[in-house]
CSV table of C-alpha atoms and ligand atoms in Angstrom, one decimal:
chain,number,residue,atom,x,y,z
B,1,UNK,CA,115.0,68.0,113.1
B,2,UNK,CA,118.1,68.6,115.2
B,3,UNK,CA,117.8,67.3,118.8
B,4,UNK,CA,119.1,70.5,120.3
B,5,UNK,CA,116.3,72.7,119.1
B,6,UNK,CA,113.1,73.0,121.1
B,7,UNK,CA,110.8,73.0,118.0
B,8,UNK,CA,110.8,73.3,114.2
B,9,UNK,CA,109.6,76.6,112.9
B,10,UNK,CA,107.1,76.1,110.1
B,11,UNK,CA,106.6,79.9,109.7
B,12,UNK,CA,107.4,82.5,107.1
B,13,UNK,CA,110.5,83.7,109.0
B,14,UNK,CA,112.4,83.9,111.2
B,15,UNK,CA,112.7,80.3,110.5
B,16,UNK,CA,114.7,77.3,111.5
B,17,UNK,CA,118.4,77.7,110.6
B,18,UNK,CA,121.2,75.2,110.6
B,19,UNK,CA,123.4,74.7,113.7
B,20,UNK,CA,126.4,76.0,111.7
B,21,UNK,CA,124.6,79.3,110.8
B,22,UNK,CA,123.7,79.8,114.5
B,23,UNK,CA,127.3,78.9,115.5
B,24,UNK,CA,128.7,81.6,113.2
B,25,UNK,CA,127.2,84.1,115.7
B,26,UNK,CA,129.4,83.0,118.6
B,27,UNK,CA,132.0,85.6,118.0
B,28,UNK,CA,132.0,89.4,118.4
B,29,UNK,CA,133.3,91.5,115.5
B,30,UNK,CA,134.6,95.0,115.1
B,31,UNK,CA,132.7,97.1,112.6
B,32,UNK,CA,135.9,98.9,111.6
B,33,UNK,CA,137.8,95.8,111.0
B,34,UNK,CA,138.8,95.0,107.5
B,35,UNK,CA,138.2,91.3,107.8
B,36,UNK,CA,134.6,92.0,108.9
B,37,UNK,CA,134.0,94.5,106.1
B,38,UNK,CA,135.5,92.1,103.5
B,39,UNK,CA,132.8,89.7,104.6
B,40,UNK,CA,130.2,92.3,104.0
B,41,UNK,CA,131.6,92.9,100.5
B,42,UNK,CA,131.5,89.2,99.9
B,43,UNK,CA,127.9,89.1,100.9
B,44,UNK,CA,127.1,92.0,98.6
B,45,UNK,CA,128.7,90.3,95.7
B,46,UNK,CA,127.1,87.0,96.3
B,47,UNK,CA,123.6,88.6,96.4
B,48,UNK,CA,124.2,90.3,93.1
B,49,UNK,CA,125.2,87.0,91.6
B,50,UNK,CA,122.1,85.3,92.9
B,51,UNK,CA,119.7,88.0,91.7
B,52,UNK,CA,121.4,88.9,88.4
B,53,UNK,CA,123.2,85.7,87.3
B,54,UNK,CA,123.9,86.9,83.7
B,55,UNK,CA,124.6,90.6,84.3
B,56,UNK,CA,126.9,89.9,87.2
B,57,UNK,CA,129.5,88.7,84.8
B,58,UNK,CA,129.6,92.1,83.1
B,59,UNK,CA,132.2,94.7,84.1
B,60,UNK,CA,131.0,97.0,85.5
B,61,UNK,CA,127.9,95.0,86.6
B,62,UNK,CA,124.7,97.0,86.0
B,63,UNK,CA,123.4,95.7,89.4
B,64,UNK,CA,124.7,96.3,92.9
B,65,UNK,CA,123.4,95.6,96.4
B,66,UNK,CA,122.8,97.5,99.6
B,67,UNK,CA,122.4,96.0,103.1
B,68,UNK,CA,120.2,97.9,105.6
B,69,UNK,CA,119.6,97.4,109.3
B,70,UNK,CA,116.1,96.4,110.5
B,71,UNK,CA,113.5,93.9,109.5
B,72,UNK,CA,112.2,93.5,106.0
B,73,UNK,CA,109.6,96.3,106.4
B,74,UNK,CA,112.4,98.8,107.2
B,75,UNK,CA,114.1,98.0,103.9
B,76,UNK,CA,110.8,98.3,101.9
B,77,UNK,CA,110.4,101.7,103.6
B,78,UNK,CA,114.0,102.7,102.9
B,79,UNK,CA,113.5,101.8,99.2
B,80,UNK,CA,110.2,103.5,98.7
B,81,UNK,CA,111.3,106.5,100.7
B,82,UNK,CA,114.6,106.8,98.8
B,83,UNK,CA,114.0,106.1,95.2
B,84,UNK,CA,110.6,107.9,94.6
B,85,UNK,CA,111.5,111.4,93.4
B,86,UNK,CA,109.5,114.3,94.9
B,87,UNK,CA,107.4,114.4,91.8
B,88,UNK,CA,107.1,110.6,91.3
B,89,UNK,CA,103.9,108.6,91.6
B,90,UNK,CA,103.8,105.0,92.8
B,91,UNK,CA,101.3,102.4,91.6
B,92,UNK,CA,100.9,99.7,94.3
B,93,UNK,CA,99.6,96.4,93.1
B,94,UNK,CA,98.0,94.6,96.1
B,95,UNK,CA,96.4,91.3,96.9
B,96,UNK,CA,97.3,91.0,100.5
B,97,UNK,CA,98.6,92.5,103.7
B,98,UNK,CA,102.2,93.0,102.4
B,99,UNK,CA,100.9,94.9,99.3
B,100,UNK,CA,98.8,97.0,101.6
B,101,UNK,CA,101.8,97.7,103.8
B,102,UNK,CA,103.6,99.2,100.8
B,103,UNK,CA,100.7,101.5,100.2
B,104,UNK,CA,100.7,102.4,104.0
B,105,UNK,CA,104.4,103.3,103.7
B,106,UNK,CA,103.8,105.6,100.7
B,107,UNK,CA,100.8,107.2,102.5
B,108,UNK,CA,102.9,107.8,105.7
B,109,UNK,CA,105.8,109.3,103.7
B,110,UNK,CA,103.4,111.6,101.8
B,111,UNK,CA,104.3,110.0,98.5
B,112,UNK,CA,101.8,110.4,95.7
B,113,UNK,CA,100.4,106.9,95.0
B,114,UNK,CA,97.5,104.9,93.7
B,115,UNK,CA,96.5,101.4,94.8
B,116,UNK,CA,95.1,98.7,92.5
B,117,UNK,CA,93.7,96.1,94.9
B,118,UNK,CA,92.2,92.7,94.0
B,119,UNK,CA,90.9,90.1,96.3
B,120,UNK,CA,93.4,88.1,98.3
B,121,UNK,CA,92.7,84.9,96.4
B,122,UNK,CA,93.0,86.6,93.0
B,123,UNK,CA,96.2,87.3,90.9
B,124,UNK,CA,96.6,90.9,89.7
B,125,UNK,CA,94.6,91.9,86.7
B,126,UNK,CA,97.0,92.7,83.9
B,127,UNK,CA,94.4,94.5,81.7
B,128,UNK,CA,93.4,96.7,84.6
B,129,UNK,CA,97.1,97.6,85.2
B,130,UNK,CA,97.5,98.4,81.5
B,131,UNK,CA,94.4,100.6,81.5
B,132,UNK,CA,95.8,102.4,84.6
B,133,UNK,CA,99.1,103.1,82.8
B,134,UNK,CA,97.1,104.5,79.8
B,135,UNK,CA,94.9,106.8,81.9
B,136,UNK,CA,97.3,107.9,84.7
B,137,UNK,CA,100.4,109.3,83.0
B,138,UNK,CA,101.9,110.5,86.3
B,139,UNK,CA,102.7,107.0,87.4
B,140,UNK,CA,106.5,106.7,87.5
B,141,UNK,CA,107.1,103.6,89.6
B,142,UNK,CA,105.3,100.3,90.2
B,143,UNK,CA,105.6,98.2,93.4
B,144,UNK,CA,104.3,94.7,94.1
B,145,UNK,CA,104.9,91.6,96.2
B,146,UNK,CA,106.3,88.4,94.6
B,147,UNK,CA,105.1,85.8,97.1
B,148,UNK,CA,102.2,87.3,99.1
B,149,UNK,CA,102.9,85.7,102.4
B,150,UNK,CA,99.4,86.6,103.6
B,151,UNK,CA,97.9,83.7,101.6
B,152,UNK,CA,101.0,82.0,100.1
B,153,UNK,CA,100.1,83.2,96.6
B,154,UNK,CA,102.8,83.5,94.0
B,155,UNK,CA,102.2,86.6,91.9
B,156,UNK,CA,103.0,86.7,88.2
B,157,UNK,CA,105.9,89.1,88.4
B,158,UNK,CA,107.4,88.3,85.0
B,159,UNK,CA,104.2,89.2,83.2
B,160,UNK,CA,103.7,92.4,85.3
B,161,UNK,CA,107.4,93.2,84.7
B,162,UNK,CA,107.0,93.1,80.9
B,163,UNK,CA,104.1,95.5,81.1
B,164,UNK,CA,105.9,97.9,83.4
B,165,UNK,CA,108.9,97.9,81.0
B,166,UNK,CA,106.6,98.4,78.0
B,167,UNK,CA,105.2,101.5,79.6
B,168,UNK,CA,108.6,102.7,80.7
B,169,UNK,CA,108.0,102.6,84.5
B,170,UNK,CA,110.4,101.6,87.2
B,171,UNK,CA,109.7,98.3,88.9
B,172,UNK,CA,110.1,97.7,92.7
B,173,UNK,CA,109.7,94.2,93.9
B,174,UNK,CA,109.1,92.9,97.4
B,175,UNK,CA,110.6,89.5,97.0
B,176,UNK,CA,111.0,89.2,100.8
B,177,UNK,CA,109.6,85.7,101.3
B,178,UNK,CA,110.8,84.2,97.9
B,179,UNK,CA,114.3,85.4,97.1
B,180,UNK,CA,116.7,82.5,97.5
B,181,UNK,CA,113.9,80.0,97.5
B,182,UNK,CA,112.4,80.6,94.1
B,183,UNK,CA,114.6,81.2,91.0
B,184,UNK,CA,114.3,84.9,90.2
B,185,UNK,CA,116.3,87.2,88.0
B,186,UNK,CA,116.2,91.0,88.1
B,187,UNK,CA,117.2,91.0,84.5
B,188,UNK,CA,114.4,88.8,83.3
B,189,UNK,CA,111.6,90.4,85.3
B,190,UNK,CA,113.0,93.9,84.8
B,191,UNK,CA,113.1,94.8,88.5
B,192,UNK,CA,115.2,97.8,89.2
B,193,UNK,CA,114.9,97.2,92.9
B,194,UNK,CA,114.5,93.8,94.5
B,195,UNK,CA,114.0,93.7,98.3
B,196,UNK,CA,114.5,90.8,100.7
B,197,UNK,CA,115.7,90.1,104.2
B,198,UNK,CA,118.2,87.9,106.0
B,199,UNK,CA,115.8,85.6,107.8
B,200,UNK,CA,113.7,84.2,105.0
B,201,UNK,CA,114.8,81.8,102.2
B,202,UNK,CA,118.5,82.5,102.5
B,203,UNK,CA,118.0,81.0,105.9
B,204,UNK,CA,119.9,83.5,108.0
B,205,UNK,CA,118.9,85.1,111.3
B,206,UNK,CA,116.8,88.3,111.6
B,207,UNK,CA,118.3,91.8,111.9
B,208,UNK,CA,118.8,93.2,108.4
B,209,UNK,CA,117.5,93.3,104.9
B,210,UNK,CA,118.9,94.1,101.5
B,211,UNK,CA,118.2,95.5,98.1
B,212,UNK,CA,119.5,94.4,94.8
B,213,UNK,CA,119.5,97.5,92.7
B,214,UNK,CA,120.0,98.7,89.2
B,215,UNK,CA,123.0,101.1,89.6
B,216,UNK,CA,121.6,103.8,87.4
B,217,UNK,CA,118.3,104.6,89.2
B,218,UNK,CA,120.0,104.0,92.6
B,219,UNK,CA,122.7,106.6,91.7
B,220,UNK,CA,120.0,109.0,90.5
B,221,UNK,CA,118.3,108.8,93.9
B,222,UNK,CA,121.0,110.7,95.6
B,223,UNK,CA,119.5,113.3,97.9
B,224,UNK,CA,115.9,112.2,97.5
B,225,UNK,CA,115.5,110.1,100.7
B,226,UNK,CA,112.9,111.2,103.2
B,227,UNK,CA,114.8,109.7,106.1
B,228,UNK,CA,118.4,109.9,107.4
B,229,UNK,CA,118.9,106.4,108.7
B,230,UNK,CA,116.8,104.8,105.9
B,231,UNK,CA,118.7,106.5,103.1
B,232,UNK,CA,119.4,103.8,100.6
B,233,UNK,CA,121.8,105.8,98.5
B,234,UNK,CA,123.9,107.1,101.4
B,235,UNK,CA,124.1,103.6,102.8
B,236,UNK,CA,125.2,102.2,99.4
B,237,UNK,CA,127.8,105.0,98.9
B,238,UNK,CA,129.3,104.2,102.3
B,239,UNK,CA,129.5,100.5,101.5
B,240,UNK,CA,131.0,101.3,98.0
B,241,UNK,CA,133.6,103.8,99.2
B,242,UNK,CA,134.6,102.2,102.4
B,243,UNK,CA,135.0,98.6,101.5
B,244,UNK,CA,131.8,97.2,102.9
B,245,UNK,CA,131.4,99.6,105.9
B,246,UNK,CA,127.8,100.3,107.1
B,247,UNK,CA,126.7,103.7,108.3
B,248,UNK,CA,125.9,103.3,112.0
B,249,UNK,CA,126.2,100.1,113.9
B,250,UNK,CA,125.6,97.0,111.9
B,251,UNK,CA,124.2,93.7,113.3
B,252,UNK,CA,127.6,92.0,113.2
B,253,UNK,CA,126.6,88.6,114.5
B,254,UNK,CA,123.7,88.4,112.1
B,255,UNK,CA,125.8,89.5,109.2
B,256,UNK,CA,128.4,86.8,109.9
B,257,UNK,CA,125.6,84.2,110.1
B,258,UNK,CA,124.2,85.4,106.9
B,259,UNK,CA,127.5,84.9,105.0
B,260,UNK,CA,127.5,81.3,106.4
B,261,UNK,CA,123.9,80.9,105.2
B,262,UNK,CA,124.9,82.1,101.7
B,263,UNK,CA,127.8,79.6,101.6
B,264,UNK,CA,125.4,76.8,102.6
B,265,UNK,CA,122.9,77.9,99.9
B,266,UNK,CA,125.6,77.4,97.4
B,267,UNK,CA,126.6,74.0,98.9
B,268,UNK,CA,123.0,72.9,98.7
B,269,UNK,CA,123.2,73.5,94.9
B,270,UNK,CA,122.0,77.1,94.8
B,271,UNK,CA,118.5,78.5,94.4
B,272,UNK,CA,117.3,75.8,92.0
B,273,UNK,CA,118.1,73.0,94.5
B,274,UNK,CA,116.5,74.9,97.4
B,275,UNK,CA,113.4,75.5,95.3
B,276,UNK,CA,113.2,71.8,94.6
B,277,UNK,CA,113.4,71.0,98.4
B,278,UNK,CA,110.8,73.6,99.3
B,279,UNK,CA,108.5,72.4,96.5
B,280,UNK,CA,108.9,68.8,97.8
B,281,UNK,CA,108.1,70.0,101.3
B,282,UNK,CA,105.0,71.9,100.2
B,283,UNK,CA,103.7,69.1,97.9
B,284,UNK,CA,104.1,66.6,100.7
B,285,UNK,CA,102.4,68.9,103.2
B,286,UNK,CA,99.3,69.4,101.0
B,287,UNK,CA,99.1,65.6,100.3
B,288,UNK,CA,99.2,64.8,104.0
B,289,UNK,CA,96.8,67.6,105.1
B,290,UNK,CA,94.3,66.8,102.4
B,291,UNK,CA,94.4,63.1,103.4
B,292,UNK,CA,93.6,64.3,106.9
B,293,UNK,CA,90.6,66.3,105.7
B,294,UNK,CA,92.0,69.8,105.5
B,295,UNK,CA,91.5,72.1,102.5
B,296,UNK,CA,93.8,74.8,101.1
B,297,UNK,CA,92.7,78.4,100.6
B,298,UNK,CA,94.3,78.7,97.2
B,299,UNK,CA,94.1,76.5,94.1
B,300,UNK,CA,97.3,74.7,93.3
B,301,UNK,CA,97.9,76.9,90.3
B,302,UNK,CA,98.4,80.1,92.4
B,303,UNK,CA,100.2,78.4,95.3
B,304,UNK,CA,103.9,79.1,96.2
B,305,UNK,CA,106.2,76.5,97.7
B,306,UNK,CA,106.9,79.0,100.6
B,307,UNK,CA,103.8,78.9,102.8
B,308,UNK,CA,100.3,77.4,102.6
B,309,UNK,CA,97.0,78.7,104.0
B,310,UNK,CA,94.6,76.0,105.2
B,311,UNK,CA,91.0,76.7,105.9
B,312,UNK,CA,89.7,76.1,109.4
B,313,UNK,CA,87.8,72.7,109.4
B,314,UNK,CA,84.1,73.0,109.6
B,315,UNK,CA,84.0,71.3,113.0
B,316,UNK,CA,82.8,74.1,115.3
B,317,UNK,CA,85.1,72.8,118.0
B,318,UNK,CA,88.2,73.9,116.1
B,319,UNK,CA,90.2,76.9,117.5
B,320,UNK,CA,93.7,77.9,116.4
B,321,UNK,CA,95.1,78.3,120.0
B,322,UNK,CA,94.6,74.7,121.2
B,323,UNK,CA,95.6,73.3,117.8
B,324,UNK,CA,98.8,75.4,117.9
B,325,UNK,CA,99.6,74.3,121.5
B,326,UNK,CA,99.0,70.6,120.7
B,327,UNK,CA,101.4,70.8,117.8
B,328,UNK,CA,104.0,72.8,119.8
B,329,UNK,CA,104.0,70.1,122.4
B,330,UNK,CA,105.0,67.8,119.6
B,331,UNK,CA,107.8,70.3,118.6
B,332,UNK,CA,106.2,71.9,115.6
B,333,UNK,CA,105.4,75.6,115.5
B,334,UNK,CA,102.9,76.8,112.9
B,335,UNK,CA,101.5,80.2,112.1
B,336,UNK,CA,98.2,82.0,112.5
B,337,UNK,CA,96.3,83.0,109.4
B,338,UNK,CA,96.3,86.5,107.9
B,339,UNK,CA,93.7,86.3,105.1
B,340,UNK,CA,90.9,88.9,105.6
B,341,UNK,CA,87.9,87.0,104.4
B,342,UNK,CA,88.5,83.4,105.6
B,343,UNK,CA,89.5,81.7,108.8
B,344,UNK,CA,92.9,80.1,108.1
B,345,UNK,CA,96.1,79.0,109.6
B,346,UNK,CA,99.4,78.8,107.8
B,347,UNK,CA,102.2,76.3,107.6
B,348,UNK,CA,105.5,77.4,106.2
B,349,UNK,CA,107.8,75.0,104.3
B,350,UNK,CA,111.0,77.0,104.2
B,351,UNK,CA,114.1,77.0,106.4
B,352,UNK,CA,116.2,74.0,107.4
B,353,UNK,CA,113.2,71.8,106.9
B,354,UNK,CA,113.0,68.5,104.9
B,355,UNK,CA,110.2,66.2,103.5
B,356,UNK,CA,110.9,63.8,106.4
B,357,UNK,CA,110.0,66.6,108.8
B,358,UNK,CA,106.8,67.1,107.0
B,359,UNK,CA,106.0,63.4,107.4
B,360,UNK,CA,106.5,63.8,111.2
B,361,UNK,CA,104.4,66.9,111.2
B,362,UNK,CA,101.5,64.9,109.6
B,363,UNK,CA,101.7,62.4,112.5
B,364,UNK,CA,101.7,65.3,115.0
B,365,UNK,CA,98.6,66.8,113.2
B,366,UNK,CA,96.7,63.6,113.3
B,367,UNK,CA,97.6,63.1,117.0
B,368,UNK,CA,96.4,66.7,117.7
B,369,UNK,CA,93.1,66.0,115.9
B,370,UNK,CA,92.5,63.0,118.1
B,371,UNK,CA,93.6,64.8,121.3
B,372,UNK,CA,91.2,67.7,120.6
B,373,UNK,CA,88.4,65.4,119.5
B,374,UNK,CA,88.0,67.1,116.1
B,375,UNK,CA,86.0,65.6,113.3
B,376,UNK,CA,87.3,66.7,109.9
B,377,UNK,CA,84.8,65.0,107.6
Q,401,PLP,C1,108.3,89.0,105.9
Q,401,PLP,C2,107.8,89.9,104.8
Q,401,PLP,C3,108.0,91.3,104.8
Q,401,PLP,C4,108.8,91.9,106.0
Q,401,PLP,O1,108.3,91.7,107.2
Q,401,PLP,P1,109.1,92.0,108.5
Q,401,PLP,O2,108.3,91.5,109.6
Q,401,PLP,O3,109.3,93.5,108.5
Q,401,PLP,O4,110.4,91.3,108.3
Q,401,PLP,C5,107.6,92.0,103.8
Q,401,PLP,N1,107.0,91.5,102.7
Q,401,PLP,C6,106.7,90.1,102.7
Q,401,PLP,C7,106.0,89.6,101.4
Q,401,PLP,C8,107.1,89.3,103.7
Q,401,PLP,O5,106.9,88.0,103.6
């Protein structure tokens, strides 16, 4: 952990960034300036190369990218609200709060949709999805979350993607908390729209999100957006036709920091190397926490390297608030739980965080247990 930061964020984002990423924000940029817009174009190209490594070598590349102001949810809303045609029907696969949020967006926008929900500790049921495709012919699009940050579950997107393709539907993927940290290819999973944001595994700062999109359905969505500012097609056309220019004010400092973060991702060895680091962090975390007497919500087979939910210990004296404060005094910030049917807290293992930090966290947790007089066995 750098000495100049007050604490290390062990959260699902915004997360701890490098000093060089933060330093990239110490300049003001003009949104009309060519140099700035060239950087936006470079970001867009780098994102396509990350998400579609094979197809990005083709000319023209079948995939493109759009950046959009706002947090991740704004970009999910922009995508759902822009690419669903008036007569389309969205199937939402949900096993957590972020899946439910997609359904909430569809409901608010008046988009015809249907939700297949399973328990938060269960992966989606492929045969149920297939039956739904066979019985509900109106379904045109399918949306799901890759890493369900609610629990830390990694959903089987490749298997779902194959099914979606087999039935000829369009696949929208919320890869918010996984893109950049888990190897993922739009081509392999058949995702026509992959959504993520600046402040998660790419390790940028918060302020915008982005979509890697199949050009053909994106182009076909012209005129169907239900919002002006969240019109994905219009934003894309502006960026395409004006060399990286955004419609409306862009978060210039955050954009500049994001380019630095992409360069640092490449320097680290790309997504594979980052995945290795996050996996080492997460494995180490669970080893330490289990040794201290904590239990995870999910079995190992469903667990992502991004964030882990731990069950509250059975000691009736345990409360999240004092535990959080005791860790924060030791310079670690953890996250409250979000699971509906179990008392949990969460610890993220993404960001500029290393296995040695996790070792120090384990010391802090054991000190906190002692300070709070908790008995974990
Ligand atoms: C972080 C996250 C989002 C977006 O959340 P915002 O708070 O709007 O940035 C969406 N989906 C998932 C799975 C996430 O982890």
